[in-house]
Amino acid sequence: MAELRAATEADLPRIAALARWVWLDSYASDGLSAAYAGYLDEAFSPAALRQTLQREPMWVIEAGEFLQAWAELDGSAADDRVELVRLYVAPPFH
């Protein structure tokens, strides 16, 4: 059974790996360019994700030890709305 919960710093290495997997599956249909590799290192390193987690809530869906999805939210709106910034779901679970 899959479980939704708030992400913690301990999740960041798995979130980084999942984010790279999903991004590559979605956008790298011609292969991996140097620009793509640079973007992935910048956007989805555990350090970059740690900075995001310190600013915004993140949620994960996992089944046992397996991370299946990750969401990043933006709660900075003045009227208490929350915006879904990113939703990355492992390809087998689309």
PDB file of C-alpha atoms in Angstrom:
ATOM      1  CA  MET A   1       0.000   0.000   0.000  1.00  0.00           C
ATOM      2  CA  ALA A   2       1.381   3.397  -0.986  1.00  0.00           C
ATOM      3  CA  GLU A   3       1.656   6.143   1.617  1.00  0.00           C
ATOM      4  CA  LEU A   4       1.630   9.936   1.188  1.00  0.00           C
ATOM      5  CA  ARG A   5       3.762  11.854   3.679  1.00  0.00           C
ATOM      6  CA  ALA A   6       5.786  15.022   4.076  1.00  0.00           C
ATOM      7  CA  ALA A   7       9.322  14.720   2.728  1.00  0.00           C
ATOM      8  CA  THR A   8      12.313  14.955   5.043  1.00  0.00           C
ATOM      9  CA  GLU A   9      15.999  15.584   4.429  1.00  0.00           C
ATOM     10  CA  ALA A  10      16.569  11.833   4.582  1.00  0.00           C
ATOM     11  CA  ASP A  11      14.437  11.506   1.425  1.00  0.00           C
ATOM     12  CA  LEU A  12      16.537  13.905  -0.665  1.00  0.00           C
ATOM     13  CA  PRO A  13      18.892  11.361  -2.283  1.00  0.00           C
ATOM     14  CA  ARG A  14      15.916   9.288  -3.461  1.00  0.00           C
ATOM     15  CA  ILE A  15      14.020  12.398  -4.579  1.00  0.00           C
ATOM     16  CA  ALA A  16      17.088  13.492  -6.570  1.00  0.00           C
ATOM     17  CA  ALA A  17      17.306  10.101  -8.276  1.00  0.00           C
ATOM     18  CA  LEU A  18      13.565   9.984  -9.005  1.00  0.00           C
ATOM     19  CA  ALA A  19      13.557  13.548 -10.344  1.00  0.00           C
ATOM     20  CA  ARG A  20      16.414  12.769 -12.733  1.00  0.00           C
ATOM     21  CA  TRP A  21      14.753   9.543 -13.883  1.00  0.00           C
ATOM     22  CA  VAL A  22      11.403  11.220 -14.580  1.00  0.00           C
ATOM     23  CA  TRP A  23      12.984  14.285 -16.198  1.00  0.00           C
ATOM     24  CA  LEU A  24      15.133  12.170 -18.512  1.00  0.00           C
ATOM     25  CA  ASP A  25      12.185   9.937 -19.391  1.00  0.00           C
ATOM     26  CA  SER A  26      10.123  13.034 -20.246  1.00  0.00           C
ATOM     27  CA  TYR A  27      12.622  15.263 -22.034  1.00  0.00           C
ATOM     28  CA  ALA A  28      15.706  13.368 -23.204  1.00  0.00           C
ATOM     29  CA  SER A  29      14.167  11.473 -26.113  1.00  0.00           C
ATOM     30  CA  ASP A  30      17.230  12.173 -28.285  1.00  0.00           C
ATOM     31  CA  GLY A  31      19.737  11.207 -25.592  1.00  0.00           C
ATOM     32  CA  LEU A  32      21.643  13.050 -22.920  1.00  0.00           C
ATOM     33  CA  SER A  33      23.344  16.298 -23.927  1.00  0.00           C
ATOM     34  CA  ALA A  34      25.888  18.222 -21.868  1.00  0.00           C
ATOM     35  CA  ALA A  35      23.262  20.909 -21.286  1.00  0.00           C
ATOM     36  CA  TYR A  36      20.797  18.346 -19.913  1.00  0.00           C
ATOM     37  CA  ALA A  37      23.443  16.853 -17.626  1.00  0.00           C
ATOM     38  CA  GLY A  38      24.318  20.312 -16.314  1.00  0.00           C
ATOM     39  CA  TYR A  39      20.672  21.133 -15.688  1.00  0.00           C
ATOM     40  CA  LEU A  40      20.116  17.872 -13.824  1.00  0.00           C
ATOM     41  CA  ASP A  41      23.153  18.494 -11.620  1.00  0.00           C
ATOM     42  CA  GLU A  42      21.971  22.010 -10.853  1.00  0.00           C
ATOM     43  CA  ALA A  43      18.247  21.410 -10.386  1.00  0.00           C
ATOM     44  CA  PHE A  44      18.149  17.974  -8.802  1.00  0.00           C
ATOM     45  CA  SER A  45      21.200  17.638  -6.595  1.00  0.00           C
ATOM     46  CA  PRO A  46      20.428  16.800  -2.969  1.00  0.00           C
ATOM     47  CA  ALA A  47      21.900  20.204  -2.021  1.00  0.00           C
ATOM     48  CA  ALA A  48      19.554  22.081  -4.383  1.00  0.00           C
ATOM     49  CA  LEU A  49      16.593  20.042  -3.187  1.00  0.00           C
ATOM     50  CA  ARG A  50      17.569  20.737   0.441  1.00  0.00           C
ATOM     51  CA  GLN A  51      17.335  24.480  -0.243  1.00  0.00           C
ATOM     52  CA  THR A  52      13.889  23.968  -1.763  1.00  0.00           C
ATOM     53  CA  LEU A  53      12.729  21.828   1.164  1.00  0.00           C
ATOM     54  CA  GLN A  54      13.796  24.582   3.561  1.00  0.00           C
ATOM     55  CA  ARG A  55      11.564  27.073   1.663  1.00  0.00           C
ATOM     56  CA  GLU A  56       8.628  24.984   0.515  1.00  0.00           C
ATOM     57  CA  PRO A  57       6.838  21.816   1.531  1.00  0.00           C
ATOM     58  CA  MET A  58       7.527  18.626  -0.389  1.00  0.00           C
ATOM     59  CA  TRP A  59       5.544  15.417  -0.304  1.00  0.00           C
ATOM     60  CA  VAL A  60       6.434  11.882  -1.284  1.00  0.00           C
ATOM     61  CA  ILE A  61       4.484   8.777  -2.104  1.00  0.00           C
ATOM     62  CA  GLU A  62       6.224   5.562  -1.253  1.00  0.00           C
ATOM     63  CA  ALA A  63       5.379   1.899  -0.998  1.00  0.00           C
ATOM     64  CA  GLY A  64       7.622   0.331   1.598  1.00  0.00           C
ATOM     65  CA  GLU A  65      11.171   1.383   0.735  1.00  0.00           C
ATOM     66  CA  PHE A  66      10.275   2.419  -2.823  1.00  0.00           C
ATOM     67  CA  LEU A  67       9.733   6.069  -3.712  1.00  0.00           C
ATOM     68  CA  GLN A  68       7.035   6.323  -6.373  1.00  0.00           C
ATOM     69  CA  ALA A  69       6.320  10.060  -6.587  1.00  0.00           C
ATOM     70  CA  TRP A  70       7.434  13.448  -5.342  1.00  0.00           C
ATOM     71  CA  ALA A  71       5.614  16.777  -5.252  1.00  0.00           C
ATOM     72  CA  GLU A  72       6.871  20.287  -4.592  1.00  0.00           C
ATOM     73  CA  LEU A  73       4.401  22.912  -3.411  1.00  0.00           C
ATOM     74  CA  ASP A  74       4.527  26.698  -3.239  1.00  0.00           C
ATOM     75  CA  GLY A  75       2.579  28.164  -0.356  1.00  0.00           C
ATOM     76  CA  SER A  76       3.782  31.741  -0.742  1.00  0.00           C
ATOM     77  CA  ALA A  77       0.469  33.163  -1.982  1.00  0.00           C
ATOM     78  CA  ALA A  78      -0.941  35.795   0.355  1.00  0.00           C
ATOM     79  CA  ASP A  79      -4.405  34.247   0.343  1.00  0.00           C
ATOM     80  CA  ASP A  80      -3.374  30.837   1.787  1.00  0.00           C
ATOM     81  CA  ARG A  81      -3.542  29.071  -1.559  1.00  0.00           C
ATOM     82  CA  VAL A  82      -0.980  26.421  -2.416  1.00  0.00           C
ATOM     83  CA  GLU A  83       0.352  25.867  -5.909  1.00  0.00           C
ATOM     84  CA  LEU A  84       1.661  22.555  -7.189  1.00  0.00           C
ATOM     85  CA  VAL A  85       5.084  23.424  -8.647  1.00  0.00           C
ATOM     86  CA  ARG A  86       6.289  19.949  -9.602  1.00  0.00           C
ATOM     87  CA  LEU A  87       4.797  16.483  -9.599  1.00  0.00           C
ATOM     88  CA  TYR A  88       7.196  13.734 -10.603  1.00  0.00           C
ATOM     89  CA  VAL A  89       5.794  10.210 -10.803  1.00  0.00           C
ATOM     90  CA  ALA A  90       8.003   7.226 -11.569  1.00  0.00           C
ATOM     91  CA  PRO A  91       7.231   6.041 -15.126  1.00  0.00           C
ATOM     92  CA  PRO A  92       5.879   2.618 -14.090  1.00  0.00           C
ATOM     93  CA  PHE A  93       3.208   4.415 -12.029  1.00  0.00           C
ATOM     94  CA  HIS A  94       1.930   6.812 -14.676  1.00  0.00           C
TER      95      HIS A  94
END
